[in-house]
Amino acid sequence: MSTAIAPADVPESPAVPERGRGPRWLLRPGAAVLAGVLLFLSFPPRPLWWLAVPAFALLGWTLRGRRPRAGFGLGHLAGLGFLLPLLVWTGEEVGPVPWLALAAVEALFVAAVGLGIAAVSRLPAWPVYAAAVWILGEAARARVPFGGFPWGKIAFGQADGIFLPLAAVGGTPVLGFAVALCGFGLYELLRQVRARRSGASGTAPLLAAVLAVLVPVTGAVAALPLVSDAAEDGTATVAAVQGNVPRLGLDFNAQRRAVLDNHANRTRELAADVKAGRAPRPDVVLWPENSSDIDPYANPDAYQVIDRAVREVNAPTVIGAVIAPETGKLRNTLIAWEPGKGPVAEYDKRHVQPFGEYIPMRSFVRLFDSDVDRVRRDFGAGTEVGVFDLAGTKVGLATCYEAAFDWAVRDTVTHGAQVISVPSNNATFGRSEMTYQQLAMSRVRAVEHSRSVVVPVTSGVSAVIRPDGTIVAQTKLFTPDVLVEKVPLRSSLTPATRLGTLPEALLAALAVAGLGWSAARSLRARRTCRA
């Protein structure tokens, strides 16, 4: 895409104030909000992934040729239109203040992206730089503050889309870049077609715009051979247990023993079905995060309930437990429990959730929301990568929130995982879209690393996903169930797994180069005017 699209190719409407022209000055702000809403609508549970492309096209029309300050404001409006509805589940049980605060803060990253896109929008081949700026914004949002919040990465809305194979090429950054580039390229193509009709544009800029649309689609088609669900290392029969919770909301764990008993009972029922020939014998049984909020090490009765269920099903079982040491922080732990042996290995969640599992700036936050005191004792973060060897099957572990972070899933695969488990607890978010958004992440991760992904959840939706991203079985919300499926085991590494953070770093460098070039052009223009 080396053909230049010079800023003089197509005359821009002057960036003079549009006030005084009736409601026309509201057109771009309204378009910015609409672009954000279209991005939201492209996310699950709606199968409308393709809406992301016109969303970026509309965002391109909104921001191209704007001054950086206007780009910031328009970007913030787009961010609010996107993130306010996407993150509404964060206020499901605690009211609107945390939801509005989170959406407003995260929208500031989109505002900065809007500024950047406006700045690079007059460069040759600007759709490329604009898409890279979007990925730079996502990279920043995934890291700060408090370890970042990557929820709403464009890639996570593409689990059903034609661009999905690109996840195996360069992970979520390359997948998201392709979607954004196609959208910005679509707007540039329409702009060039209109200009060519009026005689204001040549063939080269038109061809460059066509390439901006076709290259991402062609790249996705070319990446299809990387998507495979062949069993390289044989197969394993896995069981995902969804025990359900006594009631919805933040107080679901007030009946912690009921949650534990639910999962133990479902496991014992599975054992009875296996004995009667109604279900295949599982090689591995997976319980969700927080399936035992009672510390089995400190409570003999909880230990006995778990041990009995594991003995009866006669398969190594991963238990999600809250470990409460006498001193120090709590631990969100996954325990490998073997029949006849008991606990044999542990994994402590490495990326604990701010304002959910620990409260930063507790005294300050309490001024705005007293619900922070529901978290009476903070959780601490683990340091070791989670890969359990369960009767010869190597299972990588990414607990709930960790599935949103590229590094947290990749580490398990580079440490030998043949299948990935994402045990989660979504009970506090009721019947919101959160569980479907998280399930889509796991589908993208399956393709990204070419691994089966099993998602055991306390209250739904639990699922079994093949390495090509297809869901072979799933449960309903707030329904006790057990999924038993045979999944392929794989050990080969995709380019995305091998490359790690390199694609994201290269796209970020491209964005910085574009921003630097734009700044240099602006500086030269100012000096010329002064001269």
Short mmCIF file of C-alpha atoms in Angstrom, two decimals:
data_model
loop_
_atom_site.label_atom_id
_atom_site.label_comp_id
_atom_site.label_asym_id
_atom_site.label_seq_id
_atom_site.Cartn_x
_atom_site.Cartn_y
_atom_site.Cartn_z
CA MET A 1 0.00 0.00 0.00
CA SER A 2 2.80 2.36 -0.96
CA THR A 3 0.74 4.48 -3.34
CA ALA A 4 0.38 7.90 -1.79
CA ILE A 5 -2.94 9.45 -1.04
CA ALA A 6 -1.86 13.08 -0.92
CA PRO A 7 -3.86 15.51 1.09
CA ALA A 8 -4.37 17.63 -2.00
CA ASP A 9 -5.98 14.75 -3.91
CA VAL A 10 -9.43 15.63 -2.68
CA PRO A 11 -10.42 19.06 -1.44
CA GLU A 12 -11.57 18.97 2.17
CA SER A 13 -14.46 21.01 3.38
CA PRO A 14 -13.01 23.80 5.50
CA ALA A 15 -12.74 23.12 9.21
CA VAL A 16 -14.49 26.37 10.00
CA PRO A 17 -17.19 26.55 12.63
CA GLU A 18 -20.44 25.10 11.33
CA ARG A 19 -22.57 26.91 13.87
CA GLY A 20 -25.10 29.15 12.31
CA ARG A 21 -26.01 26.51 9.77
CA GLY A 22 -28.85 25.12 11.81
CA PRO A 23 -28.37 21.63 13.20
CA ARG A 24 -25.50 20.75 10.81
CA TRP A 25 -22.91 21.38 13.52
CA LEU A 26 -24.37 18.39 15.35
CA LEU A 27 -23.76 16.08 12.41
CA ARG A 28 -20.22 14.98 13.27
CA PRO A 29 -20.83 14.60 17.02
CA GLY A 30 -23.91 12.55 16.23
CA ALA A 31 -21.93 10.45 13.75
CA ALA A 32 -19.23 9.85 16.37
CA VAL A 33 -21.78 8.53 18.85
CA LEU A 34 -23.40 6.40 16.14
CA ALA A 35 -20.01 4.92 15.20
CA GLY A 36 -19.53 3.89 18.83
CA VAL A 37 -23.00 2.37 19.04
CA LEU A 38 -22.34 0.37 15.87
CA LEU A 39 -19.16 -0.98 17.44
CA PHE A 40 -21.17 -2.04 20.50
CA LEU A 41 -23.76 -3.75 18.31
CA SER A 42 -20.99 -5.73 16.59
CA PHE A 43 -20.26 -7.54 19.87
CA PRO A 44 -21.94 -10.73 21.16
CA PRO A 45 -24.50 -11.96 21.86
CA ARG A 46 -25.48 -10.37 18.53
CA PRO A 47 -23.94 -12.09 15.45
CA LEU A 48 -23.41 -8.69 13.84
CA TRP A 49 -19.60 -8.69 13.69
CA TRP A 50 -19.69 -7.02 10.25
CA LEU A 51 -21.08 -3.81 11.77
CA ALA A 52 -17.55 -3.01 12.97
CA VAL A 53 -16.52 -2.23 9.38
CA PRO A 54 -19.14 0.50 8.72
CA ALA A 55 -18.53 1.72 12.27
CA PHE A 56 -14.89 2.46 11.43
CA ALA A 57 -15.90 3.90 8.06
CA LEU A 58 -18.24 6.31 9.83
CA LEU A 59 -15.55 7.11 12.40
CA GLY A 60 -13.17 7.86 9.53
CA TRP A 61 -15.66 10.31 8.01
CA THR A 62 -16.11 11.91 11.43
CA LEU A 63 -12.42 12.40 12.16
CA ARG A 64 -10.69 12.91 8.82
CA GLY A 65 -9.46 16.44 8.41
CA ARG A 66 -10.47 17.52 11.92
CA ARG A 67 -8.14 19.41 14.18
CA PRO A 68 -6.60 17.24 16.95
CA ARG A 69 -8.61 19.00 19.66
CA ALA A 70 -11.85 18.29 17.80
CA GLY A 71 -10.65 14.73 17.23
CA PHE A 72 -10.28 14.27 20.98
CA GLY A 73 -13.83 15.40 21.65
CA LEU A 74 -15.32 13.37 18.80
CA GLY A 75 -13.29 10.34 19.89
CA HIS A 76 -14.62 10.66 23.42
CA LEU A 77 -18.18 10.71 22.10
CA ALA A 78 -17.45 7.59 20.06
CA GLY A 79 -15.93 5.95 23.11
CA LEU A 80 -18.99 6.70 25.21
CA GLY A 81 -21.31 5.43 22.47
CA PHE A 82 -19.29 2.20 22.42
CA LEU A 83 -18.38 1.55 26.04
CA LEU A 84 -21.42 2.79 27.95
CA PRO A 85 -23.69 0.06 26.57
CA LEU A 86 -20.89 -2.52 26.32
CA LEU A 87 -19.95 -2.24 30.02
CA VAL A 88 -23.41 -1.76 31.51
CA TRP A 89 -23.05 -5.15 33.22
CA THR A 90 -20.43 -3.69 35.58
CA GLY A 91 -23.27 -1.88 37.36
CA GLU A 92 -25.57 -4.90 37.43
CA GLU A 93 -25.55 -5.24 41.22
CA VAL A 94 -23.70 -2.16 42.48
CA GLY A 95 -25.57 0.65 40.77
CA PRO A 96 -24.62 3.06 38.01
CA VAL A 97 -21.66 4.85 39.63
CA PRO A 98 -18.96 2.18 38.95
CA TRP A 99 -20.33 1.57 35.46
CA LEU A 100 -20.39 5.25 34.51
CA ALA A 101 -16.98 5.89 36.04
CA LEU A 102 -15.38 2.94 34.25
CA ALA A 103 -16.95 3.79 30.89
CA ALA A 104 -15.96 7.45 31.19
CA VAL A 105 -12.34 6.62 32.03
CA GLU A 106 -12.02 3.98 29.31
CA ALA A 107 -13.61 6.37 26.80
CA LEU A 108 -10.70 8.75 27.41
CA PHE A 109 -8.45 6.23 25.67
CA VAL A 110 -10.76 6.31 22.66
CA ALA A 111 -10.67 10.11 22.87
CA ALA A 112 -6.87 10.02 22.63
CA VAL A 113 -7.21 7.65 19.69
CA GLY A 114 -9.60 10.13 18.05
CA LEU A 115 -7.01 12.85 18.45
CA GLY A 116 -4.38 10.60 16.89
CA ILE A 117 -6.58 9.58 13.96
CA ALA A 118 -7.42 13.21 13.26
CA ALA A 119 -3.70 14.01 13.30
CA VAL A 120 -2.70 11.28 10.83
CA SER A 121 -5.78 11.63 8.63
CA ARG A 122 -4.06 13.96 6.14
CA LEU A 123 -1.06 11.66 5.63
CA PRO A 124 -0.61 9.53 2.51
CA ALA A 125 -2.17 6.09 3.09
CA TRP A 126 -3.87 7.47 6.20
CA PRO A 127 -6.16 4.42 6.78
CA VAL A 128 -3.08 2.36 7.62
CA TYR A 129 -1.86 4.85 10.20
CA ALA A 130 -5.36 5.38 11.60
CA ALA A 131 -5.85 1.63 12.15
CA ALA A 132 -2.45 1.43 13.82
CA VAL A 133 -3.39 4.33 16.12
CA TRP A 134 -6.51 2.41 17.16
CA ILE A 135 -4.37 -0.62 18.11
CA LEU A 136 -1.96 1.65 19.99
CA GLY A 137 -4.94 2.88 22.01
CA GLU A 138 -6.05 -0.68 22.74
CA ALA A 139 -2.54 -1.60 23.83
CA ALA A 140 -2.46 1.31 26.28
CA ARG A 141 -5.94 0.49 27.59
CA ALA A 142 -4.84 -3.11 28.22
CA ARG A 143 -2.03 -1.96 30.49
CA VAL A 144 -3.09 1.11 32.48
CA PRO A 145 -4.37 1.94 35.00
CA PHE A 146 -4.23 -0.87 37.59
CA GLY A 147 -2.91 -3.40 35.08
CA GLY A 148 -5.31 -2.36 32.33
CA PHE A 149 -8.79 -3.26 31.13
CA PRO A 150 -8.77 -4.76 27.60
CA TRP A 151 -12.50 -5.51 27.58
CA GLY A 152 -13.93 -4.25 24.29
CA LYS A 153 -10.93 -4.98 22.11
CA ILE A 154 -12.29 -5.00 18.56
CA ALA A 155 -10.92 -8.52 18.07
CA PHE A 156 -13.25 -9.87 20.76
CA GLY A 157 -16.28 -8.97 18.66
CA GLN A 158 -15.05 -11.00 15.67
CA ALA A 159 -15.52 -14.59 16.85
CA ASP A 160 -18.08 -15.20 14.08
CA GLY A 161 -16.42 -13.01 11.46
CA ILE A 162 -14.44 -13.58 8.29
CA PHE A 163 -11.37 -11.89 9.81
CA LEU A 164 -11.04 -14.44 12.66
CA PRO A 165 -8.22 -16.53 11.05
CA LEU A 166 -5.94 -13.51 11.40
CA ALA A 167 -5.92 -14.16 15.15
CA ALA A 168 -3.62 -17.11 14.38
CA VAL A 169 -1.28 -14.81 12.45
CA GLY A 170 -0.68 -12.06 14.98
CA GLY A 171 -3.20 -12.38 17.79
CA THR A 172 -5.79 -9.81 18.77
CA PRO A 173 -3.70 -6.80 17.59
CA VAL A 174 -3.50 -8.04 13.98
CA LEU A 175 -7.16 -9.12 13.99
CA GLY A 176 -8.29 -5.74 15.34
CA PHE A 177 -5.99 -3.85 12.94
CA ALA A 178 -7.49 -5.68 9.95
CA VAL A 179 -11.04 -4.76 10.95
CA ALA A 180 -10.16 -1.10 11.53
CA LEU A 181 -8.14 -0.88 8.31
CA CYS A 182 -11.00 -2.36 6.29
CA GLY A 183 -13.41 0.18 7.79
CA PHE A 184 -11.20 3.21 7.29
CA GLY A 185 -10.35 1.92 3.82
CA LEU A 186 -14.04 1.64 2.99
CA TYR A 187 -14.60 5.30 3.82
CA GLU A 188 -11.53 6.33 1.81
CA LEU A 189 -12.77 4.25 -1.14
CA LEU A 190 -16.15 5.96 -1.09
CA ARG A 191 -14.44 9.33 -0.79
CA GLN A 192 -12.16 8.62 -3.75
CA VAL A 193 -15.01 7.33 -5.92
CA ARG A 194 -16.95 10.52 -5.27
CA ALA A 195 -13.89 12.65 -5.96
CA ARG A 196 -13.06 10.77 -9.15
CA ARG A 197 -16.56 11.44 -10.49
CA SER A 198 -15.94 15.14 -10.04
CA GLY A 199 -12.47 14.89 -11.59
CA ALA A 200 -10.66 15.77 -8.35
CA SER A 201 -8.79 12.49 -7.90
CA GLY A 202 -6.57 10.20 -9.92
CA THR A 203 -6.32 6.44 -10.30
CA ALA A 204 -3.50 5.84 -7.80
CA PRO A 205 -5.36 7.08 -4.70
CA LEU A 206 -8.41 5.05 -5.73
CA LEU A 207 -6.32 1.87 -6.07
CA ALA A 208 -4.70 2.50 -2.70
CA ALA A 209 -8.14 2.77 -1.10
CA VAL A 210 -9.22 -0.47 -2.80
CA LEU A 211 -6.15 -2.18 -1.35
CA ALA A 212 -7.01 -0.94 2.14
CA VAL A 213 -10.29 -2.85 1.87
CA LEU A 214 -9.08 -5.93 0.04
CA VAL A 215 -5.81 -6.65 1.86
CA PRO A 216 -7.43 -7.45 5.25
CA VAL A 217 -10.06 -9.69 3.62
CA THR A 218 -7.48 -11.42 1.43
CA GLY A 219 -5.17 -11.85 4.40
CA ALA A 220 -7.94 -13.53 6.38
CA VAL A 221 -8.61 -15.96 3.53
CA ALA A 222 -4.88 -16.69 3.19
CA ALA A 223 -4.69 -17.42 6.94
CA LEU A 224 -7.38 -20.12 6.80
CA PRO A 225 -4.83 -22.98 6.61
CA LEU A 226 -3.58 -21.94 10.06
CA VAL A 227 -6.99 -22.78 11.54
CA SER A 228 -7.17 -26.50 12.29
CA ASP A 229 -8.86 -28.75 14.81
CA ALA A 230 -6.86 -31.87 13.94
CA ALA A 231 -5.86 -34.00 16.93
CA GLU A 232 -2.05 -33.80 16.91
CA ASP A 233 -1.63 -35.50 20.30
CA GLY A 234 -4.74 -37.63 20.39
CA THR A 235 -7.91 -36.62 22.19
CA ALA A 236 -9.16 -36.19 25.74
CA THR A 237 -12.68 -36.41 27.09
CA VAL A 238 -13.31 -33.38 29.27
CA ALA A 239 -16.23 -32.62 31.55
CA ALA A 240 -17.19 -29.03 32.43
CA VAL A 241 -19.36 -28.84 35.55
CA GLN A 242 -21.83 -25.98 36.01
CA GLY A 243 -23.34 -26.35 39.46
CA ASN A 244 -25.27 -23.07 39.47
CA VAL A 245 -25.66 -20.69 42.45
CA PRO A 246 -28.45 -20.31 45.03
CA ARG A 247 -29.35 -16.81 43.87
CA LEU A 248 -28.20 -14.03 41.58
CA GLY A 249 -26.21 -10.99 42.57
CA LEU A 250 -23.39 -10.04 44.87
CA ASP A 251 -24.83 -12.10 47.72
CA PHE A 252 -24.74 -15.38 45.83
CA ASN A 253 -21.86 -16.58 48.01
CA ALA A 254 -23.79 -15.98 51.22
CA GLN A 255 -24.73 -19.63 50.74
CA ARG A 256 -21.20 -20.76 49.98
CA ARG A 257 -21.82 -24.32 51.07
CA ALA A 258 -24.74 -24.56 48.64
CA VAL A 259 -22.46 -23.51 45.76
CA LEU A 260 -19.94 -26.19 46.71
CA ASP A 261 -22.62 -28.84 47.14
CA ASN A 262 -24.14 -27.96 43.76
CA HIS A 263 -20.86 -28.66 41.98
CA ALA A 264 -20.12 -31.76 44.00
CA ASN A 265 -23.61 -33.15 43.35
CA ARG A 266 -23.37 -32.52 39.60
CA THR A 267 -20.01 -34.35 39.60
CA ARG A 268 -21.44 -37.30 41.51
CA GLU A 269 -24.39 -37.42 39.10
CA LEU A 270 -21.88 -37.55 36.24
CA ALA A 271 -20.14 -40.45 37.99
CA ALA A 272 -23.47 -42.29 38.22
CA ASP A 273 -24.16 -41.64 34.53
CA VAL A 274 -20.73 -42.98 33.60
CA LYS A 275 -21.28 -46.12 35.69
CA ALA A 276 -24.67 -46.65 34.04
CA GLY A 277 -23.23 -46.13 30.55
CA ARG A 278 -25.21 -42.94 29.93
CA ALA A 279 -22.09 -40.77 29.62
CA PRO A 280 -18.49 -41.38 28.53
CA ARG A 281 -15.84 -41.57 31.23
CA PRO A 282 -14.04 -38.21 31.43
CA ASP A 283 -10.27 -38.00 31.44
CA VAL A 284 -10.42 -34.57 33.10
CA VAL A 285 -13.16 -32.82 35.10
CA LEU A 286 -13.17 -29.01 35.31
CA TRP A 287 -15.01 -26.99 37.94
CA PRO A 288 -15.45 -23.20 37.70
CA GLU A 289 -13.73 -20.39 39.52
CA ASN A 290 -15.11 -19.99 43.07
CA SER A 291 -16.90 -23.35 42.92
CA SER A 292 -15.71 -23.73 46.49
CA ASP A 293 -15.63 -20.37 48.25
CA ILE A 294 -14.96 -22.40 51.38
CA ASP A 295 -11.24 -23.04 51.89
CA PRO A 296 -10.94 -26.85 51.71
CA TYR A 297 -7.61 -26.76 53.54
CA ALA A 298 -9.09 -24.96 56.53
CA ASN A 299 -12.49 -26.70 56.50
CA PRO A 300 -12.43 -30.52 56.74
CA ASP A 301 -16.09 -30.82 55.75
CA ALA A 302 -15.47 -28.97 52.46
CA TYR A 303 -12.39 -31.13 51.83
CA GLN A 304 -14.43 -34.29 52.33
CA VAL A 305 -17.23 -33.13 49.98
CA ILE A 306 -14.73 -32.41 47.20
CA ASP A 307 -12.68 -35.54 47.80
CA ARG A 308 -15.77 -37.78 47.72
CA ALA A 309 -16.95 -36.30 44.42
CA VAL A 310 -13.50 -36.69 42.84
CA ARG A 311 -13.22 -40.29 44.05
CA GLU A 312 -16.62 -41.16 42.62
CA VAL A 313 -15.99 -39.65 39.19
CA ASN A 314 -12.50 -41.22 39.30
CA ALA A 315 -10.80 -38.53 37.21
CA PRO A 316 -8.40 -35.70 38.03
CA THR A 317 -10.50 -32.63 38.75
CA VAL A 318 -9.66 -28.92 38.79
CA ILE A 319 -11.39 -27.16 41.70
CA GLY A 320 -11.81 -23.39 41.89
CA ALA A 321 -11.36 -22.37 45.52
CA VAL A 322 -10.85 -19.30 47.68
CA ILE A 323 -7.88 -19.92 49.97
CA ALA A 324 -7.87 -17.86 53.16
CA PRO A 325 -4.50 -17.95 54.95
CA GLU A 326 -4.47 -16.88 58.58
CA THR A 327 -2.49 -13.80 57.59
CA GLY A 328 -1.96 -11.96 54.36
CA LYS A 329 -4.14 -11.75 51.30
CA LEU A 330 -6.74 -14.18 50.00
CA ARG A 331 -5.88 -16.38 47.02
CA ASN A 332 -8.10 -17.17 44.05
CA THR A 333 -6.77 -20.66 43.47
CA LEU A 334 -7.30 -23.56 41.11
CA ILE A 335 -6.45 -26.91 42.70
CA ALA A 336 -5.59 -30.09 40.81
CA TRP A 337 -7.34 -32.80 42.81
CA GLU A 338 -6.64 -36.45 42.05
CA PRO A 339 -8.73 -39.41 43.19
CA GLY A 340 -7.05 -41.17 46.09
CA LYS A 341 -4.38 -38.47 46.40
CA GLY A 342 -6.22 -35.22 47.05
CA PRO A 343 -4.68 -31.87 46.08
CA VAL A 344 -1.49 -32.28 44.04
CA ALA A 345 -0.96 -28.85 42.40
CA GLU A 346 -2.18 -25.26 42.60
CA TYR A 347 -2.47 -22.21 40.39
CA ASP A 348 -3.09 -18.77 41.90
CA LYS A 349 -4.78 -16.26 39.62
CA ARG A 350 -2.06 -13.88 38.42
CA HIS A 351 -4.16 -10.90 37.33
CA VAL A 352 -6.65 -10.19 40.07
CA GLN A 353 -9.45 -7.79 39.23
CA PRO A 354 -9.21 -4.23 40.57
CA PHE A 355 -12.35 -3.05 42.38
CA GLY A 356 -13.61 -6.64 42.30
CA GLU A 357 -10.96 -8.80 43.98
CA TYR A 358 -9.00 -5.96 45.50
CA ILE A 359 -9.77 -2.30 46.07
CA PRO A 360 -7.15 0.29 45.05
CA MET A 361 -7.41 3.60 46.91
CA ARG A 362 -10.08 2.11 49.16
CA SER A 363 -10.68 5.17 51.36
CA PHE A 364 -11.07 7.44 48.33
CA VAL A 365 -13.34 5.07 46.41
CA ARG A 366 -15.54 4.63 49.49
CA LEU A 367 -16.55 8.28 49.18
CA PHE A 368 -18.40 7.42 45.97
CA ASP A 369 -19.58 3.85 46.55
CA SER A 370 -19.91 2.05 49.89
CA ASP A 371 -20.13 -1.29 48.07
CA VAL A 372 -16.33 -1.41 48.05
CA ASP A 373 -16.54 -2.69 51.62
CA ARG A 374 -18.15 -5.88 50.34
CA VAL A 375 -14.56 -6.76 49.48
CA ARG A 376 -13.42 -6.97 53.08
CA ARG A 377 -10.10 -8.63 52.37
CA ASP A 378 -8.08 -8.14 49.22
CA PHE A 379 -6.89 -10.96 46.99
CA GLY A 380 -3.22 -11.27 46.17
CA ALA A 381 -1.81 -12.15 42.75
CA GLY A 382 0.03 -15.35 41.92
CA THR A 383 3.31 -15.43 40.03
CA GLU A 384 3.52 -18.87 38.41
CA VAL A 385 2.11 -19.86 35.00
CA GLY A 386 -0.76 -22.33 35.38
CA VAL A 387 -0.35 -25.61 33.50
CA PHE A 388 -1.59 -28.82 35.16
CA ASP A 389 -0.53 -32.28 33.99
CA LEU A 390 -3.75 -34.21 34.53
CA ALA A 391 -3.23 -37.89 33.78
CA GLY A 392 -1.05 -37.00 30.81
CA THR A 393 -3.20 -34.13 29.50
CA LYS A 394 -1.58 -30.73 29.93
CA VAL A 395 -4.26 -28.16 30.75
CA GLY A 396 -3.44 -24.44 30.65
CA LEU A 397 -5.32 -22.22 33.09
CA ALA A 398 -6.54 -18.65 32.64
CA THR A 399 -8.98 -17.72 35.38
CA CYS A 400 -11.96 -15.62 34.24
CA TYR A 401 -10.73 -12.01 33.88
CA GLU A 402 -7.32 -13.27 32.72
CA ALA A 403 -8.77 -14.46 29.40
CA ALA A 404 -8.95 -10.82 28.30
CA PHE A 405 -5.17 -10.42 28.56
CA ASP A 406 -3.04 -11.69 25.68
CA TRP A 407 -0.07 -12.63 27.84
CA ALA A 408 -2.09 -14.59 30.40
CA VAL A 409 -3.34 -17.09 27.81
CA ARG A 410 -0.21 -17.19 25.64
CA ASP A 411 1.98 -18.11 28.61
CA THR A 412 0.07 -21.32 29.21
CA VAL A 413 0.56 -22.45 25.60
CA THR A 414 4.28 -21.63 25.51
CA HIS A 415 4.58 -23.66 28.74
CA GLY A 416 3.15 -26.73 27.07
CA ALA A 417 -0.65 -26.55 27.38
CA GLN A 418 -2.45 -28.89 24.96
CA VAL A 419 -5.89 -27.58 25.93
CA ILE A 420 -6.93 -24.38 27.74
CA SER A 421 -9.43 -23.99 30.56
CA VAL A 422 -11.04 -20.65 31.41
CA PRO A 423 -12.89 -21.28 34.69
CA SER A 424 -15.12 -18.34 35.51
CA ASN A 425 -17.68 -17.03 37.97
CA ASN A 426 -20.22 -14.73 36.34
CA ALA A 427 -22.94 -15.00 38.98
CA THR A 428 -22.47 -11.42 40.13
CA PHE A 429 -23.40 -10.12 36.67
CA GLY A 430 -26.81 -11.75 36.49
CA ARG A 431 -28.30 -12.28 33.04
CA SER A 432 -26.29 -9.51 31.40
CA GLU A 433 -24.26 -9.78 28.19
CA MET A 434 -21.03 -10.15 30.13
CA THR A 435 -20.89 -13.95 29.93
CA TYR A 436 -21.42 -13.89 26.14
CA GLN A 437 -18.70 -11.29 25.69
CA GLN A 438 -16.31 -13.44 27.71
CA LEU A 439 -17.25 -16.57 25.79
CA ALA A 440 -16.38 -14.76 22.55
CA MET A 441 -12.92 -14.00 23.98
CA SER A 442 -12.36 -17.70 24.56
CA ARG A 443 -13.37 -18.47 20.96
CA VAL A 444 -10.81 -15.95 19.69
CA ARG A 445 -8.17 -17.45 22.00
CA ALA A 446 -8.92 -20.92 20.61
CA VAL A 447 -8.06 -19.77 17.07
CA GLU A 448 -5.20 -17.55 18.20
CA HIS A 449 -3.35 -20.48 19.79
CA SER A 450 -4.98 -23.42 17.97
CA ARG A 451 -6.15 -25.04 21.18
CA SER A 452 -9.43 -26.43 22.44
CA VAL A 453 -10.83 -24.15 25.13
CA VAL A 454 -13.14 -25.33 27.90
CA VAL A 455 -15.10 -22.71 29.82
CA PRO A 456 -16.62 -24.03 33.07
CA VAL A 457 -18.77 -21.33 34.69
CA THR A 458 -20.68 -21.35 37.98
CA SER A 459 -23.92 -20.07 36.48
CA GLY A 460 -23.45 -20.02 32.69
CA VAL A 461 -22.69 -19.93 29.90
CA SER A 462 -20.28 -22.88 30.13
CA ALA A 463 -18.95 -24.17 26.82
CA VAL A 464 -16.55 -26.46 24.99
CA ILE A 465 -14.77 -24.80 22.05
CA ARG A 466 -12.70 -26.51 19.38
CA PRO A 467 -9.40 -25.05 18.09
CA ASP A 468 -11.19 -23.55 15.08
CA GLY A 469 -13.37 -21.43 17.37
CA THR A 470 -16.58 -23.41 16.98
CA ILE A 471 -18.70 -24.14 20.04
CA VAL A 472 -19.55 -27.83 20.21
CA ALA A 473 -21.58 -27.66 23.43
CA GLN A 474 -22.83 -24.97 25.79
CA THR A 475 -25.16 -24.58 28.75
CA LYS A 476 -27.94 -22.15 29.52
CA LEU A 477 -27.72 -19.36 32.07
CA PHE A 478 -28.42 -20.31 35.70
CA THR A 479 -29.06 -23.95 34.85
CA PRO A 480 -27.20 -26.85 36.52
CA ASP A 481 -25.52 -28.92 33.84
CA VAL A 482 -22.47 -30.98 32.87
CA LEU A 483 -20.86 -30.90 29.42
CA VAL A 484 -18.88 -33.99 28.42
CA GLU A 485 -17.04 -33.76 25.11
CA LYS A 486 -14.04 -35.27 23.37
CA VAL A 487 -11.59 -32.55 22.33
CA PRO A 488 -8.45 -32.67 20.17
CA LEU A 489 -5.12 -32.14 21.89
CA ARG A 490 -2.56 -30.02 20.06
CA SER A 491 1.04 -28.98 20.66
CA SER A 492 2.05 -27.02 17.54
CA LEU A 493 2.41 -23.26 17.88
CA THR A 494 0.70 -20.71 15.64
CA PRO A 495 2.63 -17.68 14.34
CA ALA A 496 0.66 -15.59 16.85
CA THR A 497 1.90 -17.72 19.74
CA ARG A 498 5.48 -17.66 18.49
CA LEU A 499 5.54 -13.93 17.78
CA GLY A 500 4.05 -12.92 21.12
CA THR A 501 3.94 -9.15 21.56
CA LEU A 502 5.94 -8.39 18.39
CA PRO A 503 2.94 -7.68 16.10
CA GLU A 504 1.45 -5.30 18.66
CA ALA A 505 4.82 -3.58 19.09
CA LEU A 506 5.24 -3.14 15.32
CA LEU A 507 1.74 -1.69 14.93
CA ALA A 508 2.36 0.65 17.87
CA ALA A 509 5.63 1.75 16.25
CA LEU A 510 3.76 2.38 12.99
CA ALA A 511 1.24 4.53 14.85
CA VAL A 512 4.00 6.51 16.57
CA ALA A 513 5.78 7.01 13.25
CA GLY A 514 2.58 8.32 11.70
CA LEU A 515 1.97 10.68 14.60
CA GLY A 516 5.55 11.91 14.39
CA TRP A 517 5.28 12.47 10.65
CA SER A 518 2.04 14.37 11.11
CA ALA A 519 3.59 16.55 13.83
CA ALA A 520 6.60 17.31 11.61
CA ARG A 521 4.34 18.30 8.70
CA SER A 522 2.34 20.60 10.94
CA LEU A 523 5.51 22.21 12.26
CA ARG A 524 6.82 22.81 8.74
CA ALA A 525 3.50 24.30 7.69
CA ARG A 526 3.56 26.73 10.63
CA ARG A 527 7.11 27.80 9.86
CA THR A 528 6.15 28.37 6.21
CA CYS A 529 3.20 30.54 7.25
CA ARG A 530 5.39 32.61 9.57
CA ALA A 531 7.97 33.07 6.82
#
